[in-house]
Coordinates of C-alpha atoms in Angstrom, one line a residue:
M1 CA 5.9 -25.3 -162.9
A2 CA 4.7 -26.2 -166.3
T3 CA 4.7 -22.5 -167.3
A4 CA 8.4 -22.1 -165.9
E5 CA 9.6 -24.9 -167.8
S6 CA 8.0 -23.7 -170.9
S7 CA 9.6 -20.2 -170.4
R8 CA 12.9 -21.8 -169.8
A9 CA 12.5 -23.9 -173.0
R10 CA 11.6 -21.0 -175.1
Q11 CA 14.8 -19.1 -173.8
A12 CA 16.8 -22.0 -174.5
F13 CA 15.5 -22.1 -178.1
L14 CA 16.3 -18.4 -178.6
D15 CA 19.7 -18.9 -177.2
A16 CA 20.2 -21.9 -179.7
L17 CA 18.8 -19.7 -182.6
E18 CA 21.2 -16.7 -181.9
A19 CA 24.2 -19.1 -181.5
N20 CA 23.1 -21.0 -184.6
D21 CA 23.4 -24.2 -182.7
T22 CA 21.7 -26.8 -184.9
G23 CA 22.4 -29.5 -182.6
K24 CA 20.6 -28.1 -179.7
L25 CA 17.7 -27.0 -182.0
Q26 CA 17.5 -30.4 -183.4
A27 CA 17.3 -32.0 -180.0
M28 CA 14.7 -29.4 -178.7
L29 CA 12.4 -29.9 -181.8
A30 CA 12.8 -33.9 -181.8
Q31 CA 11.8 -33.8 -178.0
R32 CA 8.8 -31.3 -178.9
L33 CA 9.9 -29.0 -176.2
V34 CA 9.1 -25.9 -178.2
D35 CA 6.7 -25.7 -181.2
V36 CA 8.6 -25.1 -184.3
D37 CA 6.3 -22.1 -185.2
T38 CA 6.3 -20.5 -181.6
V39 CA 6.0 -16.7 -181.9
F40 CA 8.5 -14.8 -179.7
E41 CA 8.5 -11.1 -178.7
V42 CA 11.9 -9.6 -179.5
E43 CA 13.4 -6.1 -180.1
D44 CA 12.9 -4.6 -183.6
E45 CA 13.5 -0.9 -183.3
Q46 CA 14.5 -0.8 -186.9
L47 CA 11.2 -2.3 -188.1
I48 CA 12.9 -5.2 -189.9
L49 CA 10.5 -7.8 -188.5
A50 CA 7.3 -5.7 -188.3
S51 CA 5.0 -4.1 -190.9
Y52 CA 2.2 -1.7 -190.2
K53 CA -0.7 -0.2 -192.3
Q54 CA 0.2 3.3 -193.6
G55 CA -2.0 6.0 -191.7
H56 CA -2.4 4.1 -188.4
W57 CA -1.2 5.7 -185.2
L58 CA 0.7 3.5 -182.9
P59 CA 2.0 4.0 -179.3
S60 CA 5.7 4.3 -179.0
D61 CA 6.3 1.1 -177.3
K62 CA 5.0 -0.9 -180.0
L63 CA 7.9 0.4 -182.5
K64 CA 10.5 -1.2 -180.2
C65 CA 9.5 -4.8 -180.2
S66 CA 7.8 -7.3 -182.7
W67 CA 6.5 -10.8 -182.8
A68 CA 8.3 -13.3 -184.8
T69 CA 8.7 -17.1 -185.5
G70 CA 12.0 -19.0 -185.4
V71 CA 12.3 -18.7 -189.0
H72 CA 12.0 -14.8 -188.9
L73 CA 14.9 -14.8 -186.5
A74 CA 16.9 -17.2 -188.5
V75 CA 16.5 -15.0 -191.3
L76 CA 17.3 -11.7 -189.3
L77 CA 20.4 -13.2 -188.0
G78 CA 21.5 -14.8 -191.3
H79 CA 21.9 -18.3 -189.9
V80 CA 21.1 -20.5 -193.1
E81 CA 21.8 -24.0 -191.2
S82 CA 19.2 -23.0 -188.4
L83 CA 16.8 -22.0 -191.1
R84 CA 17.1 -25.4 -192.9
L85 CA 16.6 -27.2 -189.8
L86 CA 13.4 -25.2 -189.0
L87 CA 12.0 -25.7 -192.3
A88 CA 12.9 -29.3 -192.5
H89 CA 10.7 -29.7 -189.2
R90 CA 7.8 -28.1 -191.3
A91 CA 8.1 -24.6 -190.1
A92 CA 5.7 -22.3 -191.7
A93 CA 7.4 -20.5 -194.5
N94 CA 4.8 -17.8 -195.0
C95 CA 3.8 -16.9 -191.3
Q96 CA 3.1 -13.3 -190.7
P97 CA 3.0 -12.8 -186.9
N98 CA 3.7 -9.0 -187.2
G99 CA 2.7 -8.4 -190.8
K100 CA 5.9 -9.7 -192.6
T101 CA 6.8 -13.1 -194.0
P102 CA 10.3 -14.4 -193.7
L103 CA 10.8 -13.7 -197.3
H104 CA 10.3 -9.9 -196.6
V105 CA 12.9 -9.8 -193.9
A106 CA 15.4 -11.9 -195.9
C107 CA 14.9 -9.2 -198.5
R108 CA 15.2 -6.2 -196.2
V109 CA 18.4 -7.6 -194.7
A110 CA 19.8 -8.7 -198.2
N111 CA 20.5 -12.2 -197.7
A112 CA 20.0 -13.9 -201.2
D113 CA 20.9 -17.4 -199.5
C114 CA 17.9 -17.2 -197.1
V115 CA 15.7 -16.1 -200.2
Q116 CA 16.7 -19.3 -201.9
V117 CA 16.2 -21.6 -199.0
L118 CA 12.6 -20.0 -198.1
C119 CA 11.8 -20.4 -201.9
D120 CA 12.8 -23.9 -201.9
H121 CA 10.4 -24.6 -199.2
G122 CA 7.4 -22.9 -200.4
A123 CA 7.5 -19.3 -199.4
L124 CA 5.3 -17.3 -201.6
P125 CA 7.2 -14.5 -203.6
D126 CA 4.2 -12.3 -204.2
R127 CA 2.7 -12.5 -200.5
F128 CA 1.9 -8.7 -199.5
S129 CA 2.9 -7.4 -196.0
L130 CA 0.6 -5.8 -193.6
A131 CA 1.8 -2.5 -195.4
G132 CA 1.0 -3.8 -198.9
L133 CA 4.4 -4.6 -200.1
A134 CA 5.6 -7.7 -201.7
P135 CA 9.1 -8.8 -201.3
L136 CA 10.3 -7.2 -204.4
H137 CA 9.0 -3.9 -203.0
T138 CA 11.4 -4.2 -200.2
C139 CA 14.5 -4.8 -202.4
T140 CA 15.4 -1.1 -202.0
A141 CA 19.4 -1.3 -201.7
P142 CA 22.2 -2.2 -204.0
S143 CA 23.0 -5.0 -201.6
S144 CA 19.3 -6.6 -202.1
V145 CA 19.6 -6.9 -205.8
P146 CA 20.6 -10.6 -205.7
C147 CA 17.5 -11.2 -203.7
A148 CA 15.2 -9.5 -206.2
K149 CA 16.8 -11.8 -209.0
Q150 CA 16.4 -14.7 -206.8
L151 CA 12.6 -13.9 -206.5
V152 CA 12.0 -13.2 -210.2
W153 CA 13.6 -16.5 -211.2
R154 CA 11.4 -18.1 -208.8
G155 CA 8.4 -16.4 -210.4
A156 CA 7.7 -13.2 -208.6
C157 CA 5.6 -10.8 -210.7
V158 CA 7.6 -7.7 -211.9
N159 CA 4.5 -5.7 -212.5
L160 CA 2.7 -6.4 -209.3
K161 CA 1.5 -3.3 -207.9
S162 CA 1.8 -2.6 -204.0
N163 CA -1.4 -3.0 -202.1
N164 CA -1.4 0.4 -200.6
Q165 CA -2.0 4.0 -201.4
D166 CA 1.2 4.2 -203.6
E167 CA 0.4 1.2 -205.9
E168 CA 4.0 1.1 -207.3
T169 CA 5.4 -1.8 -209.3
P170 CA 9.0 -3.1 -208.3
L171 CA 10.2 -1.1 -211.4
H172 CA 8.9 2.0 -209.7
T173 CA 10.6 1.1 -206.5
A174 CA 14.0 0.4 -208.2
A175 CA 13.7 3.7 -210.1
R176 CA 13.2 5.6 -207.0
C177 CA 15.9 4.0 -205.2
G178 CA 18.4 4.5 -207.9
L179 CA 19.2 0.8 -208.8
P180 CA 20.0 0.7 -212.4
D181 CA 20.9 -2.9 -212.3
L182 CA 17.5 -3.8 -211.1
V183 CA 15.7 -1.4 -213.4
S184 CA 17.6 -3.3 -216.3
F185 CA 16.8 -6.6 -215.0
Y186 CA 13.1 -6.0 -214.5
M187 CA 12.7 -4.6 -218.1
E188 CA 14.5 -7.7 -219.4
H189 CA 11.9 -9.9 -217.5
G190 CA 8.9 -8.2 -218.8
A191 CA 8.4 -5.0 -216.5
L192 CA 6.2 -2.4 -218.1
V193 CA 8.4 0.8 -218.7
D194 CA 5.6 3.2 -218.4
S195 CA 3.5 1.5 -215.8
L196 CA 1.6 4.1 -213.6
N197 CA 1.4 4.3 -209.8
A198 CA -1.5 5.9 -208.0
H199 CA -0.1 9.4 -208.5
L200 CA 0.1 8.7 -212.3
E201 CA 4.2 8.7 -212.0
T202 CA 6.1 6.4 -214.4
P203 CA 9.3 4.9 -213.2
L204 CA 11.0 7.6 -215.3
A205 CA 9.5 10.3 -213.5
L206 CA 10.2 8.9 -210.0
A207 CA 14.0 8.2 -211.0
T208 CA 14.2 11.9 -212.2
H209 CA 12.7 13.2 -209.2
W210 CA 14.8 11.4 -206.6
A211 CA 18.1 12.1 -208.9
L212 CA 18.6 15.0 -206.5
R213 CA 19.7 14.0 -203.0
F214 CA 18.0 16.8 -201.2
K215 CA 19.8 16.3 -197.9
E216 CA 23.2 16.7 -199.6
Q217 CA 21.9 18.7 -202.4
D218 CA 23.9 17.0 -205.0
Y219 CA 23.1 14.7 -207.8
S220 CA 23.0 10.9 -208.0
S221 CA 24.8 9.3 -210.9
E222 CA 22.8 5.9 -210.0
H223 CA 19.6 7.8 -210.7
R224 CA 20.8 9.4 -213.9
L225 CA 22.0 5.8 -215.3
A226 CA 18.5 4.5 -214.4
C227 CA 16.8 7.3 -216.6
R228 CA 19.4 6.6 -219.3
L229 CA 17.9 3.0 -219.2
L230 CA 14.5 3.7 -219.0
L231 CA 14.8 6.4 -222.0
D232 CA 16.7 3.7 -224.0
A233 CA 13.9 1.5 -223.6
K234 CA 11.5 4.0 -224.9
A235 CA 9.9 5.4 -221.8
A236 CA 7.3 8.0 -222.5
V237 CA 9.3 11.2 -222.0
N238 CA 6.3 13.4 -222.1
A239 CA 4.1 11.3 -219.5
R240 CA 2.4 13.5 -217.1
D241 CA 1.4 12.7 -213.4
E242 CA -1.6 14.0 -211.6
D243 CA -0.4 17.6 -211.3
F244 CA 0.5 17.5 -215.1
K245 CA 4.1 17.4 -214.5
S246 CA 6.3 15.7 -217.1
P247 CA 9.7 14.2 -216.2
L248 CA 11.3 17.3 -217.8
H249 CA 9.5 19.6 -215.0
K250 CA 11.1 17.4 -212.3
A251 CA 14.4 17.6 -213.8
A252 CA 14.0 21.4 -214.1
W253 CA 12.8 21.5 -210.5
N254 CA 16.1 19.8 -209.6
C255 CA 18.0 22.2 -212.1
D256 CA 19.7 18.8 -213.2
H257 CA 21.3 19.9 -216.6
V258 CA 22.5 16.3 -217.2
L259 CA 18.7 14.9 -217.3
L260 CA 17.4 17.9 -219.0
R261 CA 19.8 17.2 -221.9
M262 CA 19.0 13.5 -221.8
M263 CA 15.3 14.2 -222.1
L264 CA 15.4 17.0 -224.5
E265 CA 17.5 14.8 -226.8
A266 CA 14.9 11.9 -226.3
G267 CA 12.1 14.4 -227.4
A268 CA 10.7 16.0 -224.3
E269 CA 8.5 18.9 -224.9
P270 CA 9.9 22.0 -223.3
N271 CA 6.8 24.0 -223.3
L272 CA 4.3 21.7 -221.6
L273 CA 2.6 23.4 -218.6
D274 CA 1.7 21.8 -215.3
V275 CA -1.2 22.4 -213.1
N276 CA 0.3 25.5 -211.9
G277 CA 0.7 27.0 -215.4
C278 CA 4.4 26.6 -215.2
A279 CA 6.8 25.3 -217.9
P280 CA 10.1 23.8 -217.0
I281 CA 12.2 26.9 -217.5
Q282 CA 10.1 28.8 -215.0
Y283 CA 11.1 26.0 -212.3
V284 CA 14.9 26.2 -213.2
L285 CA 14.7 30.1 -212.6
K286 CA 12.4 29.6 -209.3
V287 CA 15.1 27.3 -207.7
S288 CA 18.3 28.6 -209.0
S289 CA 19.4 30.1 -205.7
V290 CA 18.7 26.8 -203.6
R291 CA 20.5 24.4 -205.8
P292 CA 24.2 24.9 -205.1
A293 CA 25.3 22.0 -207.3
G294 CA 23.0 23.1 -210.3
R295 CA 23.9 24.9 -213.4
P296 CA 20.8 27.1 -214.0
E297 CA 22.6 28.9 -216.8
L298 CA 23.4 25.7 -218.7
C299 CA 19.5 24.5 -218.0
C300 CA 18.1 27.7 -219.4
Q301 CA 20.4 27.3 -222.2
L302 CA 19.3 23.7 -222.9
L303 CA 15.6 24.6 -222.8
L304 CA 15.7 27.6 -224.9
N305 CA 17.9 25.9 -227.5
H306 CA 15.5 23.3 -227.9
G307 CA 12.4 25.6 -228.4
A308 CA 11.4 26.6 -224.9
A309 CA 9.1 29.6 -225.1
R310 CA 10.8 33.1 -223.6
I311 CA 9.7 34.6 -220.3
Y312 CA 6.9 37.1 -221.0
P313 CA 8.9 40.5 -221.2
P314 CA 6.5 42.4 -218.5
H315 CA 7.5 39.5 -216.1
F316 CA 11.4 39.8 -216.6
H317 CA 11.7 41.5 -213.2
K318 CA 10.7 38.1 -211.8
V319 CA 13.7 36.6 -213.5
L320 CA 15.9 39.1 -211.6
Q321 CA 14.3 38.3 -208.2
A322 CA 14.9 34.7 -208.6
C323 CA 18.2 34.7 -210.3
H324 CA 19.9 37.9 -209.1
A325 CA 22.8 35.8 -207.7
C326 CA 23.4 33.9 -210.8
P327 CA 24.1 36.5 -213.6
R328 CA 24.9 34.0 -215.9
A329 CA 21.4 32.6 -216.0
V330 CA 20.2 36.2 -216.2
E331 CA 22.4 36.8 -219.3
V332 CA 21.2 33.6 -221.1
V333 CA 17.4 34.7 -220.7
V334 CA 17.9 38.2 -221.6
N335 CA 19.9 37.4 -224.8
T336 CA 16.7 35.7 -226.3
Y337 CA 15.1 38.9 -226.8
E338 CA 16.1 41.1 -229.7
H339 CA 15.7 44.1 -227.4
I340 CA 14.1 44.5 -223.8
A341 CA 13.9 47.6 -221.8
W342 CA 14.4 47.7 -218.3
T343 CA 11.7 49.1 -215.9
A344 CA 11.7 50.5 -212.3
K345 CA 10.7 46.8 -211.3
W346 CA 14.1 45.5 -212.4
K347 CA 16.3 47.5 -209.9
S348 CA 13.9 46.9 -207.0
A349 CA 14.0 43.1 -207.8
I350 CA 17.8 42.9 -207.4
P351 CA 19.2 43.3 -203.8
E352 CA 22.1 45.8 -203.1
S353 CA 24.4 42.8 -202.3
S354 CA 24.0 41.3 -205.8
L355 CA 24.4 44.5 -207.4
E356 CA 27.7 45.2 -205.6
K357 CA 29.0 41.6 -206.0
H358 CA 28.2 41.5 -209.8
G359 CA 28.6 45.0 -210.5
E360 CA 30.3 45.0 -214.2
F361 CA 27.6 42.6 -215.2
Y362 CA 24.4 44.5 -213.8
R363 CA 26.0 47.9 -215.1
S364 CA 26.3 46.3 -218.6
L365 CA 22.6 45.1 -218.4
F366 CA 21.2 48.4 -217.5
A367 CA 23.3 50.1 -220.1
V368 CA 22.3 48.0 -222.9
C369 CA 18.3 47.5 -222.0
T370 CA 17.4 51.2 -222.4
R371 CA 14.4 52.2 -224.4
H372 CA 16.4 54.1 -227.1
S373 CA 19.6 51.8 -227.3
P374 CA 19.1 49.0 -229.8
R375 CA 21.3 45.8 -229.2
S376 CA 24.5 45.4 -231.4
L377 CA 24.1 43.9 -235.0
L378 CA 25.8 40.7 -234.0
H379 CA 23.2 40.2 -231.4
L380 CA 20.1 40.8 -233.9
A381 CA 21.9 38.5 -236.3
R382 CA 21.8 35.8 -233.8
C383 CA 18.3 36.5 -232.8
A384 CA 17.3 36.1 -236.6
I385 CA 19.2 32.8 -236.9
R386 CA 17.8 31.5 -233.7
Q387 CA 14.3 32.5 -235.0
A388 CA 14.9 30.5 -238.2
L389 CA 16.1 27.5 -236.3
Q390 CA 13.8 27.8 -233.4
R391 CA 13.8 24.5 -231.7
H392 CA 16.4 23.0 -233.8
C393 CA 19.1 25.2 -232.4
Q394 CA 20.9 22.7 -230.2
R395 CA 21.0 20.2 -233.1
V396 CA 21.6 22.5 -236.2
V397 CA 24.3 25.0 -235.0
P398 CA 27.1 22.5 -234.2
T399 CA 26.9 21.3 -237.6
L400 CA 27.3 24.9 -239.3
T401 CA 30.7 25.7 -240.7
L402 CA 31.4 28.5 -238.2
P403 CA 34.1 29.1 -235.8
A404 CA 33.7 27.6 -232.5
T405 CA 33.2 30.8 -230.7
L406 CA 30.5 31.7 -233.0
K407 CA 28.6 28.5 -232.5
Q408 CA 28.7 29.2 -228.7
Y409 CA 27.5 32.7 -229.3
L410 CA 24.5 31.3 -231.2
L411 CA 23.9 28.8 -228.4
L412 CA 23.7 31.6 -225.8
E413 CA 26.8 30.7 -224.0
P414 CA 27.3 33.4 -221.3
Q415 CA 30.3 36.1 -221.7
G416 CA 29.8 37.8 -218.5
V417 CA 28.4 41.1 -219.7
I418 CA 25.7 42.2 -222.0
Y419 CA 26.6 43.8 -225.2

């Protein structure tokens, strides 16, 4: 009988929480029909209430429900009045029945009012979840920015690393998620702009990598703005991760000409080699066919005009293999040589479909790039000027007193055919 009454009381308590019925909750707590810190089992398919350690296998039924106290549920439902009442009855503000504190839940559902109430009642802003995340690490959406600001104002550490295999600071998280408002806010409050995660990545590296939305294959203006803010704060543009990749490598892999320009103007070194022995320009060429929103010809221009080394001539057939469908990129690269002669590997590298689709360009390429046919005097003059300017081409050429068309020519602007 007692068990049945207890079960009915628990259900009535849950019903009152869902209805935000503070009068009924007050009556039940005053009569001590339910302990204020009673743990309930509730549905949690989106893992808002639960937190699990990385790398641990779990049976599927465990992912459909979670344990939670009334405080967790009030936060989940956004019932601030009920939350205040529970905390006034000395409910635990830092309880973690299934790995998350109520503060983690408040940040996950982006409820800044709940964050404020919890902090007023002793919630710890730097408590880790079972997955090793502090509440700031769960502020991953634009709607959660007010929550993060509340936490920092209440003393949360902006340089606290996650207690897991990633070891990210909140600045890493904001950069990865493309939250420029938070990136700026964290730096204003002492975040280390070049902090390293477990993979030796800086926030700039993460913002650059995730600037390409892989599913949509387009670029995120929010991530680009985050990169701009980090660079303005003097982020190390040539920092290298565990694979020796710099942010420039990551921008090149994304074929993101906006970030390439931004980083090169900030002093990025275009000839750094990663663990695979690849420079950024090699990544641009490799991915040109799988980046529909990319501008590989513009990426190559930028890199070469800032001093990127040319592709080793005997390997030029690899450029054709990767970029045969983007003749403008091929044109930019081939125009960096005073002269280069085609080989049998060139023709075998270009599919018939591309030869047919871009016939005029490829006919001009093979006509000019023969062993006994030198390039035009205009082209040789371009090469001489570029050799003199080297990595300063992009900066100096626009200042020359020359017609605009000649400046574009010097900066390798594609013309559609090879002369």
